[in-house]
Amino acid sequence: MSRSKNDILQGTLTLLVLRTLAHGPKHGYAIATHIERVSNEHLRVEEGSLYPALHRMEQEGWIHAEWKLTETNRRARFYSLTPTGRKQLHAETAAWHRLTAGVAAVLA
Amino acid sequence: MSWLHRLRNSFSRSKSADIDEELAFHLEERRREAIAAGMNEDEAGRAARLRFGSPQHHRESTRDQDVLLWFDSLRRDLLLALRALSRRRGLAATIVLSLGVGMGATAAMFSIADALLWQPFPFADPDRVVAIQEIRNGQPLGANPARFRDLREQVPGFSALAGIYGEGMVLTGRGDARRMDVLRTLGPLLALTGVQPMLGRGFTPREEDSAAPVALLTAAAWRKHFGGDASILNQALILDGKPYTIIGVLPESMTFPESDEAWVPVAPASTNRKARWFEMFARLKPGETRASLEAQLATVAARLAAQYPDSDSGITIRIREVASVTVGDSRTPVLLLLGTVAFVLLLACTNTAGLLLARAAEREHETGIRLALGAGARSLMQTAIVESLLLALCGGALGLALASLSAGALRNLLPQGLPRADAIAINLRVIAFGFLLALVCGLASAIFPAWQTARFRLTHLRSGGRATAGRDRMRARTAFVFGQIGLAAMVLIGAALFGRGFLKLIERPTGVRADGVLTMRTSFSWDTQPPKLHGFIAQTLDRMRQIPGVSHAAVTDRLPANGGSQSGSLAVRGRTFDPRTAPDDIGRRAVSEDYFAVMGIPLRRGRVFRDQLPKGAPGEAVLNETLARRLFPNGEDPLGQWISFNPDRPGTWRQVTGIVADAQRSPREPAPPAEVYVSYSTTYWAIPTFVTRTSAPARTVMEGMRAAVRETDPNVPLESVVPLETGIAATHRQPRLLALLMAGFGLTSLALACIGLYGLLASDVAARRQELGVRLALGATPAGVLWLTIRRGMGLTLAGLAAGLLASIPLSRWIASVVPGLVSLDPLVYLTAAASLLAIALLATYLPARRAALVDPVSALRRD
């Protein structure tokens, strides 16, 4: 199995998940497809990283999980952003901008 | 908030099921999407699964993120371990037993060390209380009242300085007269401890400094002898004929310094700077450190040495732990035992690690399957560690049970009069220690086997890999067994060292014929008039001589072989005498003239002194052979020479009338000391001990001796009559206990090491069954195969033994330097240890070797 698409950088996944959930609650599969779609399929979310990350973030208190029904009436675990998670999103977004600006400056 | 949430989660439905369902949902969504994109059902499912990867792996790594899920998997691992171990009961029992014995011994020793040395004393802020010890020429000195006053005034860092010593006082007016163990206190002892009486009040500073006739009862004495009655306050306690007002009762917790019955203040009034007899303790002022206090003490010591060069020069003042002063010379043996037991525990852990490795080998198949299903290294390690911890906790529980069973026996074996020995028990501290020990042992024994498991790769399942893994494990187990034999050799040598020391001790001639000698101590108050005391002694001796079966009766200040003696310097007439340089180790014994007949000490020359001297006749003295040789080495005749303890005073000169054989003073002394005997009637000692030589049954004579005292003076407290042999045996208690415990540890280590050796060889033979079959089929003889295994086992034993012996040499040298009466490089010790280890190892080797020799080539080759 070839990996032509970019695997997400370690640590960035948290930021992407937080940003994705800022629009409203989603289940894991929806989070993964959302990131892939919005990134024009440039990014690819591995299940093996996604679910551990979601559970870790839940432990940190950034997101909250509950079992709800989907539009197709199937039980799924929906994640939503907590106030702490919103603060974390702002902090990580700022950090990301600093990082990319720095990297861009070095590459220029 | 969030932890509450987590807690609720953990009690709701299983988290694993949650994760399973969540992942299943994901997989299903992906499949539906594929179908929507036009794939057929089968293709969609396959594609989804392919994209998804190993569900087992995702499940485990997701679960690892969750602290609570960890408990979930812990429960699962625990069940797994229980099930697995119930299938291997023999192995589990061996591990639990060896860990249990190791931890039990450690917990028992810890309980002793903790009670004697480490439990804080029942003081407020116990860290701030220290013992103050004066030292001259490396020898600790008793404290002196004049210096006590100087220190109190001149050392700014003390918030309280107090002194104590024990005194037996005669209690009358409450039933039969009896001896009461009184703690005499100098200075503010109660303020130093920071403890308040539970009833009444403490001494006031005035009472402390003026030695007012007041007394505090200890809680134990108050309950035992005064019925726990609160109305005892302000009543009088008649001690040595004088009334002391009981002003309070100390709290139950006050077990310092040991089991006294009452505290009575005494004033540090004496101006004699040479008499030294009590112990000093101090509380540090807030903000003061031990270092700053040591500096102050050094300054004061130097100042006093300059001020009083005759008496105070050469004295250094040190700060010591309170326990090190109260426990005295039991400290070293206790710490040694604790060190030894650590070796035994290490052995038990190595043994367990070896057995767990054997277990990991058995489990290889299961490990392979779990790995193939996507289990991570972490979860494999966790399973192994949980299993080991489970075993260790069972071992720890067994160990604590063993320790609590043995605590009572140990307490009885300990030398009597050891302070705080009553506190030896399996209390919460010991249980906490045992639990911690179990965790540490469990982890320590699991680390290597778990790491081995974690390194396991699927490729190992192919037979080539399996052989490699097996070889690694075998090599590790061989190293473990080598270490075990080395450790066992060291513990055995320690045991042999102490055993031999003890045998030498009891074989050492005491110089007295102890059988048939009965002893009885009586106490008078120290202000009894000499004529009254000596009259009592003479009358009592007359009565005792008439008891049927008593051939001789005598009195002595101290008993031989276990009672010690007073000692000092001695002047010989016609020689210059300087009290500052004269040797002051000459023992002085006050006895009556029949003492030598009672004790069976032969007269070598001359005659014994007379108790009743004709009027105007000079004093008389008897020397022992060692003293006679020492004073008159050049062939001068000792008989007729004049000696004195105090040549400056007239009328103190005594003429030597005879020489007697040497007798032991203390079992700790390798050779009898130089001693001089004088008549009891010419000295003053208020605690006379009566001794009789009897041929009648001890019981009737004992009653007769008590009756003799009672008839002479009913106000003299009666103490029990003790055979001299019992008294001597009591001084052997500590070395005997040491030797016994060390022997026990030695045997335990031997057993543990041999279990390890046996286990290793048994697995080896089992693993090489096929190879042995081939050898036998190709013409090897059973004897040759037997020899093959024996050579392997004994080679390993010899290597371990050699390493252990080498390591023991410096260790036993060190032990012999801190424990008196031991010889470090005694060949017999090494021989005994080596021989016992080799004999048992041969047995542990022979059993698997015989199994190897009995391998049936046909069936061995047919397998697989």
XYZ file of N, CA and C in Angstrom, chain B residues 416-596:
543
model
N 17.370 -9.694 77.501
C 16.413 -8.981 78.328
C 16.891 -7.570 78.609
N 15.943 -6.706 78.905
C 16.297 -5.352 79.295
C 16.620 -4.463 78.118
N 16.384 -4.958 76.889
C 16.611 -4.119 75.729
C 15.486 -3.093 75.669
N 15.832 -1.797 75.648
C 14.758 -0.813 75.654
C 13.902 -0.938 74.407
N 12.628 -0.747 74.587
C 11.653 -0.707 73.509
C 11.475 -2.048 72.799
N 12.003 -3.140 73.393
C 11.806 -4.437 72.759
C 10.326 -4.801 72.755
N 9.572 -4.274 73.717
C 8.136 -4.547 73.759
C 7.436 -4.005 72.526
N 8.065 -3.010 71.913
C 7.416 -2.366 70.770
C 7.551 -3.197 69.498
N 8.294 -4.317 69.567
C 8.463 -5.125 68.368
C 7.147 -5.802 68.045
N 6.580 -5.444 66.927
C 5.298 -6.033 66.548
C 5.087 -5.765 65.068
N 4.157 -6.515 64.499
C 3.821 -6.261 63.100
C 2.780 -5.151 63.104
N 3.245 -3.916 63.082
C 2.320 -2.785 63.119
C 2.131 -2.235 61.702
N 1.456 -1.110 61.612
C 1.163 -0.544 60.295
C 2.435 -0.226 59.518
N 3.451 0.265 60.252
C 4.711 0.597 59.569
C 5.303 -0.632 58.914
N 5.264 -1.765 59.636
C 5.843 -2.989 59.091
C 5.011 -3.484 57.914
N 3.681 -3.371 58.043
C 2.822 -3.828 56.950
C 3.053 -2.969 55.714
N 3.157 -1.647 55.927
C 3.429 -0.754 54.799
C 4.764 -1.117 54.165
N 5.751 -1.396 55.013
C 7.060 -1.784 54.507
C 6.950 -3.077 53.703
N 6.207 -4.052 54.242
C 6.056 -5.334 53.564
C 5.395 -5.172 52.206
N 4.387 -4.298 52.151
C 3.669 -4.066 50.908
C 4.603 -3.449 49.866
N 5.344 -2.443 50.314
C 6.296 -1.775 49.435
C 7.337 -2.778 48.927
N 7.772 -3.609 49.857
C 8.760 -4.632 49.536
C 8.223 -5.557 48.450
N 6.941 -5.954 48.609
C 6.328 -6.859 47.643
C 6.291 -6.204 46.274
N 5.932 -4.923 46.227
C 5.879 -4.224 44.940
C 7.265 -4.189 44.309
N 8.256 -3.811 45.122
C 9.613 -3.705 44.590
C 10.101 -5.067 44.097
N 9.867 -6.105 44.936
C 10.317 -7.447 44.554
C 9.601 -7.905 43.294
N 8.296 -7.657 43.233
C 7.522 -8.083 42.077
C 8.065 -7.433 40.817
N 8.295 -6.125 40.891
C 8.799 -5.409 39.716
C 10.208 -5.867 39.387
N 11.045 -5.980 40.442
C 12.438 -6.346 40.202
C 12.530 -7.718 39.552
N 11.688 -8.664 40.019
C 11.789 -10.005 39.427
C 11.150 -10.037 38.051
N 10.275 -9.066 37.743
C 9.569 -9.128 36.468
C 10.327 -8.434 35.355
N 11.201 -7.486 35.731
C 11.788 -6.624 34.706
C 12.445 -7.423 33.587
N 13.326 -8.329 33.987
C 14.050 -9.034 32.940
C 13.144 -9.945 32.105
N 12.349 -10.800 32.767
C 11.450 -11.647 31.971
C 10.510 -10.818 31.098
N 10.005 -9.691 31.605
C 9.056 -8.884 30.831
C 9.764 -8.282 29.624
N 10.985 -7.850 29.840
C 11.742 -7.271 28.744
C 11.993 -8.324 27.670
N 12.296 -9.533 28.130
C 12.475 -10.656 27.217
C 11.228 -10.856 26.375
N 10.070 -10.806 27.051
C 8.814 -11.013 26.347
C 8.599 -9.906 25.323
N 8.913 -8.671 25.729
C 8.661 -7.535 24.852
C 9.548 -7.600 23.608
N 10.717 -8.226 23.744
C 11.613 -8.324 22.597
C 11.195 -9.422 21.634
N 10.212 -10.184 22.109
C 9.781 -11.332 21.336
C 9.253 -10.881 19.977
N 9.673 -11.505 18.923
C 9.195 -11.160 17.589
C 8.514 -12.373 16.988
N 7.610 -12.056 16.061
C 6.891 -13.156 15.434
C 7.838 -14.149 14.801
N 8.959 -13.607 14.295
C 9.897 -14.494 13.614
C 10.432 -15.558 14.561
N 10.388 -15.246 15.878
C 10.884 -16.235 16.835
C 10.063 -17.502 16.812
N 8.826 -17.361 16.302
C 7.972 -18.540 16.307
C 8.503 -19.596 15.352
N 9.224 -19.143 14.354
C 9.880 -20.144 13.500
C 10.958 -20.804 14.348
N 11.190 -22.073 14.065
C 11.954 -22.827 15.056
C 13.352 -22.256 15.278
N 13.973 -21.699 14.220
C 15.318 -21.159 14.380
C 15.326 -20.048 15.408
N 14.329 -19.142 15.280
C 14.235 -18.024 16.206
C 13.981 -18.496 17.610
N 13.139 -19.505 17.719
C 12.817 -19.997 19.052
C 14.070 -20.457 19.766
N 14.933 -21.124 19.004
C 16.161 -21.610 19.631
C 16.991 -20.443 20.158
N 17.037 -19.342 19.356
C 17.825 -18.187 19.791
C 17.258 -17.614 21.085
N 15.920 -17.399 21.083
C 15.290 -16.828 22.268
C 15.538 -17.723 23.461
N 15.405 -19.033 23.221
C 15.605 -19.984 24.304
C 17.022 -19.908 24.835
N 17.985 -19.739 23.917
C 19.370 -19.696 24.354
C 19.632 -18.452 25.216
N 19.061 -17.328 24.763
C 19.187 -16.086 25.531
C 18.681 -16.276 26.946
N 17.494 -16.881 26.990
C 16.859 -17.064 28.285
C 17.690 -17.986 29.163
N 18.199 -19.065 28.550
C 19.001 -20.016 29.313
C 20.236 -19.327 29.879
N 20.837 -18.472 29.019
C 22.034 -17.792 29.461
C 21.715 -16.892 30.661
N 20.581 -16.187 30.566
C 20.182 -15.305 31.663
C 19.934 -16.117 32.929
N 19.235 -17.258 32.768
C 18.945 -18.056 33.956
C 20.234 -18.607 34.563
N 21.178 -18.983 33.702
C 22.453 -19.472 34.218
C 23.138 -18.386 35.045
N 23.086 -17.139 34.519
C 23.702 -16.036 35.257
C 23.006 -15.846 36.594
N 21.675 -15.954 36.580
C 20.927 -15.804 37.833
C 21.365 -16.855 38.857
N 21.455 -18.112 38.394
C 21.804 -19.191 39.323
C 23.232 -18.999 39.856
N 24.111 -18.551 38.973
C 25.477 -18.255 39.399
C 25.448 -17.219 40.539
N 24.672 -16.150 40.319
C 24.556 -15.118 41.349
C 23.954 -15.665 42.625
N 22.950 -16.536 42.473
C 22.300 -17.100 43.662
C 23.280 -17.916 44.489
N 24.084 -18.732 43.810
C 25.029 -19.564 44.562
C 26.071 -18.693 45.250
N 26.497 -17.634 44.550
C 27.449 -16.710 45.168
C 26.866 -16.067 46.412
N 25.623 -15.577 46.299
C 24.968 -14.933 47.443
C 24.803 -15.924 48.588
N 24.362 -17.144 48.238
C 24.143 -18.152 49.279
C 25.455 -18.456 49.988
N 26.544 -18.518 49.209
C 27.850 -18.800 49.830
C 28.192 -17.706 50.822
N 27.898 -16.450 50.442
C 28.225 -15.348 51.341
C 27.401 -15.409 52.622
N 26.104 -15.666 52.479
C 25.266 -15.729 53.682
C 25.704 -16.911 54.554
N 26.023 -18.042 53.901
C 26.454 -19.210 54.675
C 27.738 -18.928 55.438
N 28.657 -18.219 54.802
C 29.902 -17.901 55.497
C 29.613 -16.999 56.686
N 28.701 -16.033 56.487
C 28.297 -15.185 57.614
C 27.728 -16.029 58.736
N 26.859 -16.982 58.376
C 26.241 -17.830 59.392
C 27.303 -18.647 60.125
N 28.243 -19.218 59.355
C 29.286 -20.039 59.974
C 30.165 -19.194 60.892
N 30.383 -17.953 60.469
C 31.194 -17.025 61.261
C 30.566 -16.815 62.638
N 29.261 -16.518 62.634
C 28.590 -16.254 63.902
C 28.422 -17.531 64.717
N 28.152 -18.649 64.017
C 27.995 -19.918 64.723
C 29.281 -20.290 65.447
N 30.385 -20.144 64.741
C 31.678 -20.495 65.332
C 32.002 -19.552 66.496
N 31.696 -18.266 66.306
C 31.925 -17.302 67.376
C 31.143 -17.678 68.628
N 29.900 -18.123 68.414
C 29.077 -18.475 69.563
C 29.613 -19.725 70.259
N 30.013 -20.733 69.453
C 30.546 -21.954 70.055
C 31.783 -21.648 70.881
N 32.639 -20.800 70.344
C 33.847 -20.426 71.072
C 33.482 -19.753 72.386
N 32.441 -18.920 72.308
C 32.028 -18.174 73.491
C 31.593 -19.120 74.605
N 30.749 -20.114 74.248
C 30.249 -20.959 75.327
C 31.285 -21.985 75.759
N 32.291 -22.236 74.880
C 33.329 -23.178 75.287
C 34.383 -22.518 76.167
N 34.415 -21.192 76.153
C 35.439 -20.481 76.902
C 35.266 -20.760 78.395
N 36.330 -21.182 79.087
C 36.157 -21.517 80.506
C 35.800 -20.269 81.306
N 34.821 -20.415 82.220
C 34.424 -19.262 83.023
C 35.294 -19.145 84.263
N 35.962 -20.244 84.647
C 36.779 -20.207 85.859
C 35.973 -20.439 87.122
N 34.660 -20.602 86.969
C 33.854 -20.919 88.152
C 33.067 -22.196 87.878
N 32.727 -22.911 88.970
C 31.867 -24.086 88.834
C 30.441 -23.608 89.071
N 29.749 -23.306 87.972
C 28.455 -22.641 88.103
C 27.359 -23.593 88.553
N 27.503 -24.901 88.287
C 26.420 -25.818 88.662
C 26.343 -25.921 90.181
N 25.132 -25.896 90.703
C 24.952 -25.990 92.147
C 25.108 -24.656 92.862
N 25.256 -23.550 92.115
C 25.341 -22.242 92.764
C 24.021 -21.500 92.571
N 23.459 -21.049 93.711
C 22.241 -20.235 93.643
C 22.598 -18.811 94.033
N 21.950 -17.830 93.395
C 22.273 -16.431 93.672
C 21.008 -15.673 94.014
N 21.130 -14.675 94.870
C 19.975 -13.864 95.230
C 20.430 -12.454 95.551
N 19.914 -11.481 94.799
C 20.305 -10.100 95.036
C 19.337 -9.459 96.032
N 19.846 -8.607 96.900
C 18.981 -7.814 97.771
C 19.397 -6.356 97.612
N 18.474 -5.443 97.903
C 18.850 -4.036 97.782
C 18.550 -3.272 99.058
N 19.482 -2.411 99.386
C 19.301 -1.465 100.489
C 19.363 -0.075 99.904
N 18.850 0.882 100.659
C 19.001 2.249 100.187
C 20.457 2.640 100.419
N 20.952 3.570 99.588
C 22.376 3.899 99.630
C 22.760 4.728 100.854
N 21.755 5.116 101.672
C 22.160 5.819 102.891
C 22.044 4.926 104.133
N 21.928 3.608 103.906
C 21.938 2.681 105.037
C 23.296 2.775 105.757
N 23.255 2.773 107.088
C 24.509 2.856 107.842
C 25.311 1.563 107.671
N 26.635 1.650 107.456
C 27.447 0.445 107.240
C 27.269 -0.624 108.318
N 27.237 -0.298 109.603
C 27.090 -1.369 110.591
C 25.794 -2.145 110.407
N 24.724 -1.412 110.059
C 23.433 -2.066 109.874
C 23.524 -3.041 108.684
N 24.128 -2.559 107.570
C 24.254 -3.374 106.370
C 25.081 -4.630 106.654
N 26.245 -4.425 107.285
C 27.134 -5.565 107.496
C 26.584 -6.511 108.534
N 25.831 -5.958 109.508
C 25.173 -6.819 110.483
C 24.142 -7.706 109.808
N 23.366 -7.097 108.937
C 22.353 -7.859 108.191
C 23.010 -8.977 107.396
N 24.126 -8.637 106.730
C 24.789 -9.630 105.885
C 25.297 -10.797 106.740
N 25.933 -10.475 107.871
C 26.497 -11.539 108.709
C 25.390 -12.463 109.225
N 24.300 -11.874 109.700
C 23.196 -12.700 110.235
C 22.573 -13.562 109.147
N 22.369 -12.936 107.951
C 21.734 -13.681 106.865
C 22.628 -14.835 106.432
N 23.948 -14.603 106.373
C 24.862 -15.670 105.977
C 24.795 -16.819 106.983
N 24.723 -16.481 108.288
C 24.602 -17.530 109.306
C 23.364 -18.372 109.064
N 22.246 -17.693 108.761
C 20.996 -18.429 108.523
C 21.102 -19.303 107.278
N 21.759 -18.776 106.258
C 21.829 -19.529 105.001
C 22.704 -20.772 105.145
N 23.736 -20.680 105.962
C 24.622 -21.835 106.148
C 23.882 -22.990 106.790
N 22.789 -22.657 107.519
C 22.065 -23.725 108.211
C 20.998 -24.389 107.345
N 20.770 -23.846 106.131
C 19.776 -24.478 105.245
C 20.306 -25.859 104.872
N 19.490 -26.912 105.024
C 19.965 -28.252 104.676
C 20.387 -28.302 103.210
N 21.530 -28.872 102.941
C 22.010 -28.995 101.566
C 22.952 -27.885 101.166
N 23.054 -26.816 101.960
C 23.969 -25.717 101.623
C 25.320 -25.992 102.274
N 26.372 -26.101 101.462
C 27.686 -26.373 102.037
C 28.428 -25.075 102.321
N 28.252 -24.049 101.496
C 28.912 -22.771 101.712
C 27.952 -21.657 101.332
N 28.050 -20.529 102.044
C 27.271 -19.352 101.674
C 28.200 -18.154 101.719
N 28.015 -17.225 100.802
C 28.885 -16.055 100.762
C 28.101 -14.887 100.188
N 28.729 -13.702 100.220
C 28.104 -12.526 99.646
C 29.108 -11.896 98.691
N 28.594 -11.228 97.661
C 29.481 -10.582 96.697
C 28.819 -9.312 96.169
N 29.635 -8.382 95.681
C 29.028 -7.177 95.096
C 28.482 -7.473 93.708
N 29.206 -8.292 92.955
C 28.722 -8.635 91.608
C 29.035 -10.089 91.329
N 28.236 -10.690 90.431
C 28.429 -12.097 90.111
C 29.556 -12.269 89.100
N 30.244 -13.406 89.136
C 31.272 -13.652 88.123
C 30.615 -14.008 86.798
N 31.375 -13.968 85.749
C 30.998 -14.424 84.413
C 29.916 -13.570 83.760
N 29.115 -12.864 84.513
C 28.132 -12.037 83.828
C 27.842 -10.727 84.533
N 28.503 -10.456 85.631
C 28.102 -9.272 86.390
C 29.000 -8.069 86.227
N 30.120 -8.227 85.499
C 31.043 -7.105 85.404
C 31.719 -6.867 86.742
N 32.404 -5.746 86.865
C 32.993 -5.413 88.155
C 33.332 -3.936 88.162
N 33.538 -3.420 89.379
C 34.079 -2.071 89.460
C 35.532 -2.165 89.049
N 36.065 -1.073 88.569
C 37.496 -1.138 88.274
C 38.126 0.221 88.517
N 39.413 0.204 88.671
C 40.134 1.449 88.945
C 41.623 1.176 88.935
N 42.376 2.115 89.510
C 43.826 1.932 89.527
C 44.257 1.415 90.894
N 45.490 0.957 90.967
C 45.979 0.296 92.167
C 47.429 0.731 92.418
N 47.728 1.062 93.701
C 49.107 1.441 94.044
C 49.779 0.283 94.768
N 51.086 0.112 94.538
C 51.858 -0.904 95.259
C 52.862 -0.150 96.130
N 52.935 -0.510 97.403
C 53.838 0.222 98.304
C 55.277 0.084 97.825
N 56.005 1.203 97.860
C 57.397 1.191 97.430
C 57.553 1.543 95.968
N 56.427 1.768 95.262
C 56.531 2.183 93.856
C 55.858 3.544 93.718
N 56.362 4.355 92.754
C 55.714 5.648 92.550
C 54.353 5.406 91.907
N 53.393 6.258 92.258
C 52.027 6.067 91.775
C 51.461 7.402 91.335
N 51.079 7.492 90.093
C 50.447 8.702 89.573
C 49.050 8.326 89.080
N 48.014 8.799 89.789
C 46.659 8.363 89.433
C 46.280 8.717 88.007
N 46.986 9.720 87.397
C 46.594 10.127 86.044
C 47.111 9.152 85.001
N 48.246 8.478 85.301
C 48.823 7.602 84.284
C 48.674 6.125 84.632
N 48.350 5.828 85.892
C 48.256 4.421 86.279
C 47.122 3.746 85.518
N 47.305 2.476 85.097
C 46.213 1.772 84.417
C 45.010 1.680 85.364
N 43.814 2.015 84.820
C 42.643 2.032 85.708
C 41.681 0.916 85.360
N 42.207 -0.189 84.833
C 41.319 -1.272 84.414
C 41.395 -2.465 85.363
N 41.909 -2.232 86.592
C 42.042 -3.360 87.516
C 40.720 -3.567 88.244
N 40.159 -4.774 88.073
C 38.855 -5.057 88.659
C 38.934 -5.166 90.174
N 37.904 -4.638 90.848
C 37.850 -4.740 92.307
C 36.588 -5.494 92.673
N 36.771 -6.569 93.432
C 35.605 -7.347 93.850
C 35.520 -7.376 95.358
N 34.323 -7.130 95.875
C 34.085 -7.221 97.309
C 33.306 -8.501 97.555
N 33.920 -9.451 98.292
C 33.273 -10.745 98.532
C 33.548 -11.153 99.985
N 32.778 -12.132 100.467
C 33.106 -12.658 101.794
C 34.014 -13.873 101.619
N 34.618 -14.331 102.706
C 35.740 -15.259 102.535
C 35.353 -16.616 101.967
N 34.070 -17.011 102.109
C 33.661 -18.311 101.564
C 33.328 -18.251 100.072
N 33.434 -17.055 99.492
C 33.062 -16.861 98.076
C 33.800 -17.838 97.165
N 35.106 -18.023 97.442
C 35.916 -18.877 96.564
C 35.462 -20.322 96.640
